[in-house]
PDB file of C-alpha atoms in Angstrom:
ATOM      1  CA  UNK J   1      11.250  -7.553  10.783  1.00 85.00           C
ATOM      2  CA  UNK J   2       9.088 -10.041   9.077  1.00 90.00           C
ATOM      3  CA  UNK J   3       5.836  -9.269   7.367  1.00 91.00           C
ATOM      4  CA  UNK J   4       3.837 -10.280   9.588  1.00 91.00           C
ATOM      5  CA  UNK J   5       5.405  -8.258  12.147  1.00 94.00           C
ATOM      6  CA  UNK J   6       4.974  -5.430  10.397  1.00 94.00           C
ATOM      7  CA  UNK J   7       1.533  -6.074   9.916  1.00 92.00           C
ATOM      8  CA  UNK J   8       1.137  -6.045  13.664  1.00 93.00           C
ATOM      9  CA  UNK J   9       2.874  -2.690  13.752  1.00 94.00           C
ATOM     10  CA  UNK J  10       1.063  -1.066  11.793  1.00 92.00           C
ATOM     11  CA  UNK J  11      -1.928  -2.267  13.132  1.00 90.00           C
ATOM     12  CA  UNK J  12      -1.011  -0.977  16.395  1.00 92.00           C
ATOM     13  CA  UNK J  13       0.332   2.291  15.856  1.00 92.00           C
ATOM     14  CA  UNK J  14      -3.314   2.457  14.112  1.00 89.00           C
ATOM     15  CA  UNK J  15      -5.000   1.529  17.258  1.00 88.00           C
ATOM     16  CA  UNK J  16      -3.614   4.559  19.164  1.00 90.00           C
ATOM     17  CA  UNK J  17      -5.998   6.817  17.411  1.00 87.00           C
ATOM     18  CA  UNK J  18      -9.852   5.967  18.559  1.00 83.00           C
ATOM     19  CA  UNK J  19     -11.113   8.585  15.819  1.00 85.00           C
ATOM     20  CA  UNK J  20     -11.061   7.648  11.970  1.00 84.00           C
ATOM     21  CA  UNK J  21     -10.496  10.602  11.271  1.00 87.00           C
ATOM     22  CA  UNK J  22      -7.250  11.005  13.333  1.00 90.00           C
ATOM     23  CA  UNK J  23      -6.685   7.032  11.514  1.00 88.00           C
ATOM     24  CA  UNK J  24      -7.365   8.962   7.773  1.00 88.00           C
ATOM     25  CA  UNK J  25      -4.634  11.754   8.876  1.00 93.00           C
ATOM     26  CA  UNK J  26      -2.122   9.390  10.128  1.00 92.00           C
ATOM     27  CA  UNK J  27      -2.515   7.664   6.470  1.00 92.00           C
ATOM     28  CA  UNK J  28      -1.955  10.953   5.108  1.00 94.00           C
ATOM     29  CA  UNK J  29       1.162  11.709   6.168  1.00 95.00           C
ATOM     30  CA  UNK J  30       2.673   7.703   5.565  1.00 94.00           C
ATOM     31  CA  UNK J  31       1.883   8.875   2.339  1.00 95.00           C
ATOM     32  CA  UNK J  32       3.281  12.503   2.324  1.00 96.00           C
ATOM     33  CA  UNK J  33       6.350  10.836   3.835  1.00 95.00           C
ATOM     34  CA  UNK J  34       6.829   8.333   0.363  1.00 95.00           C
ATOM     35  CA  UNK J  35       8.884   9.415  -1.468  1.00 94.00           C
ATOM     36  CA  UNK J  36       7.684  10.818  -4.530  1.00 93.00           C
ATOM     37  CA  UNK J  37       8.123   8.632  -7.594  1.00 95.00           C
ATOM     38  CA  UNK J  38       9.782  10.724 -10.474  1.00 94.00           C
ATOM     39  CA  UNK J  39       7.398  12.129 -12.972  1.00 93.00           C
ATOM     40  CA  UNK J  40       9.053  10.729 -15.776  1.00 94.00           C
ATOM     41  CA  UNK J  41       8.303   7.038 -14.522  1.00 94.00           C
ATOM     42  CA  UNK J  42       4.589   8.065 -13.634  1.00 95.00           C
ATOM     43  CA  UNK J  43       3.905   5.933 -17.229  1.00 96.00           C
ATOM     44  CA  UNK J  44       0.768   4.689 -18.353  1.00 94.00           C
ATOM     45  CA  UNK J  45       1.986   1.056 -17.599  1.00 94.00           C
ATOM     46  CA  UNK J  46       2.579   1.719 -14.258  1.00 95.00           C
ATOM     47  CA  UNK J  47      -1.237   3.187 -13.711  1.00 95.00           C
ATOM     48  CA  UNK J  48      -3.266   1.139 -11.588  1.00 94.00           C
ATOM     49  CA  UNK J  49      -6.086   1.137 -13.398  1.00 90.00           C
ATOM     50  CA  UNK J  50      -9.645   1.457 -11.786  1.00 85.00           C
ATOM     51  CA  UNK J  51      -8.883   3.365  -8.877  1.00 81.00           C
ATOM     52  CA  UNK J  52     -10.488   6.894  -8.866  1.00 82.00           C
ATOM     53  CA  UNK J  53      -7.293   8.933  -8.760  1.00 89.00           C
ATOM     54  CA  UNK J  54      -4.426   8.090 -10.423  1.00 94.00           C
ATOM     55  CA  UNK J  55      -1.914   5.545  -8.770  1.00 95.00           C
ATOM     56  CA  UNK J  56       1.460   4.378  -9.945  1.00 97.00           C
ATOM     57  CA  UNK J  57       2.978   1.427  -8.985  1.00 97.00           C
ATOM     58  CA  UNK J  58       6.930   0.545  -9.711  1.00 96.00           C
ATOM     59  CA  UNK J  59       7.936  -3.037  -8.724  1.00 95.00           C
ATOM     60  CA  UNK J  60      11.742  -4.139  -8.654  1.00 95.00           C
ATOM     61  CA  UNK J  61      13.740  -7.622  -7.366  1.00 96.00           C
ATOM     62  CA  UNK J  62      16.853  -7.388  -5.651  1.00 95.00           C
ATOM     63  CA  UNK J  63      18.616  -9.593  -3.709  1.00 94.00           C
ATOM     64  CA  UNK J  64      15.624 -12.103  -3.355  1.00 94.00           C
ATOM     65  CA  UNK J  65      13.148  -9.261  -2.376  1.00 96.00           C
ATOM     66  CA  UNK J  66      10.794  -6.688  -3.753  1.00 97.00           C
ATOM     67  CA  UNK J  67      10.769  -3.424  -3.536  1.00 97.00           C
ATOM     68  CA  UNK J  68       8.135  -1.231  -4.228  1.00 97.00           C
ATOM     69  CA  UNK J  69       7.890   2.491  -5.512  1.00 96.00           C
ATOM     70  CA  UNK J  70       3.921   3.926  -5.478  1.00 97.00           C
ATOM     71  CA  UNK J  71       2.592   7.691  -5.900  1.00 97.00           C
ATOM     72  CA  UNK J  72      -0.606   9.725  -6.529  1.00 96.00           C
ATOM     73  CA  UNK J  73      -2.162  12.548  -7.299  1.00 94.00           C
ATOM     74  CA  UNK J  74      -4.667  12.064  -3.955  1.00 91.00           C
ATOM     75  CA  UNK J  75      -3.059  12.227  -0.340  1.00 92.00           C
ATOM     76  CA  UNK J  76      -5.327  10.232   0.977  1.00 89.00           C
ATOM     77  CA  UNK J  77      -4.603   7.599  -1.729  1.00 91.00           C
ATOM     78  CA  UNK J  78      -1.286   7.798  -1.418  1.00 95.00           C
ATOM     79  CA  UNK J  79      -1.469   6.927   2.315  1.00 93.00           C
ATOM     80  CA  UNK J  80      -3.273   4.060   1.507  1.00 92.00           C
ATOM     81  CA  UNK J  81      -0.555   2.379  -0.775  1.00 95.00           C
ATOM     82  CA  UNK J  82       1.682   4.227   1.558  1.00 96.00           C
ATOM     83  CA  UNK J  83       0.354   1.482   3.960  1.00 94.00           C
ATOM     84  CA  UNK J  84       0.995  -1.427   1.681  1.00 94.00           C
ATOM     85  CA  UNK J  85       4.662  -0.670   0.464  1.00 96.00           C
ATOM     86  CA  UNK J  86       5.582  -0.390   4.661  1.00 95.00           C
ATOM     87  CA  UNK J  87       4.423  -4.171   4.919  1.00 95.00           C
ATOM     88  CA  UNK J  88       5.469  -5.132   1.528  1.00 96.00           C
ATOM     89  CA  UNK J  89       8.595  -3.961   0.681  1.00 96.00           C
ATOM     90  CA  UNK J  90      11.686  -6.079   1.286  1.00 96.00           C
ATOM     91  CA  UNK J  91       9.737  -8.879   1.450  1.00 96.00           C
ATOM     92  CA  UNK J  92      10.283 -12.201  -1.222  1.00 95.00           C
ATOM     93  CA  UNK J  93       8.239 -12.556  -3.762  1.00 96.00           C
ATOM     94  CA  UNK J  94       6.214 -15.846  -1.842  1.00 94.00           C
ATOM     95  CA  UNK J  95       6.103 -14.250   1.459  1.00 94.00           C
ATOM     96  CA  UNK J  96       3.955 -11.029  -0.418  1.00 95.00           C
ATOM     97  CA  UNK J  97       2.010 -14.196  -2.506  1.00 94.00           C
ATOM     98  CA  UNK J  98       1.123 -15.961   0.282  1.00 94.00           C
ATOM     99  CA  UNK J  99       0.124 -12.134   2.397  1.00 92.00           C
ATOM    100  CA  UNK J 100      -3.387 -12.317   3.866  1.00 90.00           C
ATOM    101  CA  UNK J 101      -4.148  -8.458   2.745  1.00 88.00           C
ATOM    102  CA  UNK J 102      -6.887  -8.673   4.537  1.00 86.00           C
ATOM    103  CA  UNK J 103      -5.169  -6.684   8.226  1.00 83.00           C
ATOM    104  CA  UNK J 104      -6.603  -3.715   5.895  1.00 83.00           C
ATOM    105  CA  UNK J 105      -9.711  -4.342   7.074  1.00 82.00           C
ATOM    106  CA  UNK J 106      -8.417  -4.382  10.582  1.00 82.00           C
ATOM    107  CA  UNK J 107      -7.303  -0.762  10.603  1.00 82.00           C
ATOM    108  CA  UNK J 108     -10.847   0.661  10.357  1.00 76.00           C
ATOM    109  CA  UNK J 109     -10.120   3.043   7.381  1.00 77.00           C
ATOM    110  CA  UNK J 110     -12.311   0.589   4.732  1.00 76.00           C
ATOM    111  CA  UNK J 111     -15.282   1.644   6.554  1.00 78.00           C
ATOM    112  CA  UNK J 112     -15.035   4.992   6.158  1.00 74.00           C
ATOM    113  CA  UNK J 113     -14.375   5.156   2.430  1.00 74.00           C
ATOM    114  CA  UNK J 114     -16.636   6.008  -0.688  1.00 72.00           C
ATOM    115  CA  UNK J 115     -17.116   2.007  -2.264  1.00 72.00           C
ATOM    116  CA  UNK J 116     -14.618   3.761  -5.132  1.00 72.00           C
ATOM    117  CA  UNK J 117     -11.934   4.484  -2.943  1.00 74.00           C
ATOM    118  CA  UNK J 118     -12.509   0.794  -0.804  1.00 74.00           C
ATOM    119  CA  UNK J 119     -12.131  -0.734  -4.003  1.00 81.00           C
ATOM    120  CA  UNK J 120      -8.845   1.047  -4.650  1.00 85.00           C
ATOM    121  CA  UNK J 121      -7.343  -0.691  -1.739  1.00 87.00           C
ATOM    122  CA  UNK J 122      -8.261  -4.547  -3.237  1.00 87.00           C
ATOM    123  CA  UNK J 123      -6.894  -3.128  -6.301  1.00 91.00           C
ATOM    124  CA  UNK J 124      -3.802  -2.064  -5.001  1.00 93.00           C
ATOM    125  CA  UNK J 125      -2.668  -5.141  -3.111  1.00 92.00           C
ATOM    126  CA  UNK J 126      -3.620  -6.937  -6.213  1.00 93.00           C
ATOM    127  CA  UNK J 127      -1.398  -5.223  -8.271  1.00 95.00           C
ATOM    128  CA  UNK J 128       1.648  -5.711  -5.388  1.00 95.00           C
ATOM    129  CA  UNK J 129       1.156  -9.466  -5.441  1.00 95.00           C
ATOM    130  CA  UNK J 130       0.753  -9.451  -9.575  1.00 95.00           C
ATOM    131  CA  UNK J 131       4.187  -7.826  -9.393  1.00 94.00           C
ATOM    132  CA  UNK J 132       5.221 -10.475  -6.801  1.00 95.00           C
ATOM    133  CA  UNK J 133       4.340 -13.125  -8.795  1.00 94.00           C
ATOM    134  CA  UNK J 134       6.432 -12.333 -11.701  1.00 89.00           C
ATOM    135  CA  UNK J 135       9.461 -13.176  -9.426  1.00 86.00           C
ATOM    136  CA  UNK J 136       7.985 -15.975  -7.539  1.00 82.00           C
ATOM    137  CA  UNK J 137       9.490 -19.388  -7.093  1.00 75.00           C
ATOM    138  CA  UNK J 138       7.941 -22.105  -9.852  1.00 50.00           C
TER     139      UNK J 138
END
C-alpha cells in the first residue's frame, strides 16, 4: 500500500467516529498498540524537542525505505506519532520528503488540542522528514 493510500485509510477509519472524543481514544490505542521503544534507546538525541511531553523518535534505512520507531511518556502523544509512523513507515526516503502532512488536519484531532500539543504534531512530522532527508536521493 502506497502512502497515499494509507493516508486515505487512516482518514477513513477516522471518519467512522462523529465524536472527537471517540477520534482522541481511537489515537490512544494506535499508540498503546506501538510498540514500546526500549528504554535504553529513549536518548537525549532521539528527544523531539519542543513538544510538551517527552517524544522519541528512532529513524532507520533498509532496503530503500524508512522505518520508524517513536514512544512517549503521554498516551495521547503517543497516538499522535502513532498516526505518523502507520503512514510513514516503509516508505522511501522521497516519497516521506515529498508527504503533504497536512491529512492531519483532516482527521479533526488538531482542533481539539491545547496550541502545545497542536504544535507537537508539526514538530513531529518535521522530525520524520529531517530523518528522511538524511537518506534522500541527491
Amino acid at each position: 500500500m502506497d502512502l497515499e493510500a494509507k493516508k486515505a485509510e487512516l482518514l477513513e477509519e477516522l471518519g467512522f467516529f462523529h465524536d472527537w472524543t471517540e477520534r482522541y481514544e481511537y489515537v490512544i490505542g494506535l499508540g498503546k498498540s506501538l510498540p514500546a521503544m526500549p528504554k535504553e534507546q529513549q536518548t537525549a538525541d532521539k528527544l523531539i524537542k519542543g513538544c510538551q511531553s517527552q517524544v522519541w523518535l528512532d529513524a532507520s534505512y533498509e532496503d530503500g525505505v524508512m522505518h520508524y520507531q517513536a514512544d512517549s511518556d503521554s498516551l495521547i502523544t503517543k497516538g499522535m506519532i502513532a498516526l505518523f509512523v502507520r503512514v510513514l513507515d516503509g516508505e522511501s526516503p522521497d516519497s516521506i520528503l515529498q508527504a503533504d502532512m497536512s491529512f492531519i488536519d483532516e482527521t479533526g484531532l488538531k482542533e481539539h488540542l491545547a496550541p502545545t500539543r497542536a504544535n507537537a504534531l508539526n514538530l513531529m512530522a518535521t522530525q520524520m522528514k529531517q530523518r528522511a532527508l538524511e537518506h534522500a536521493s541527491a
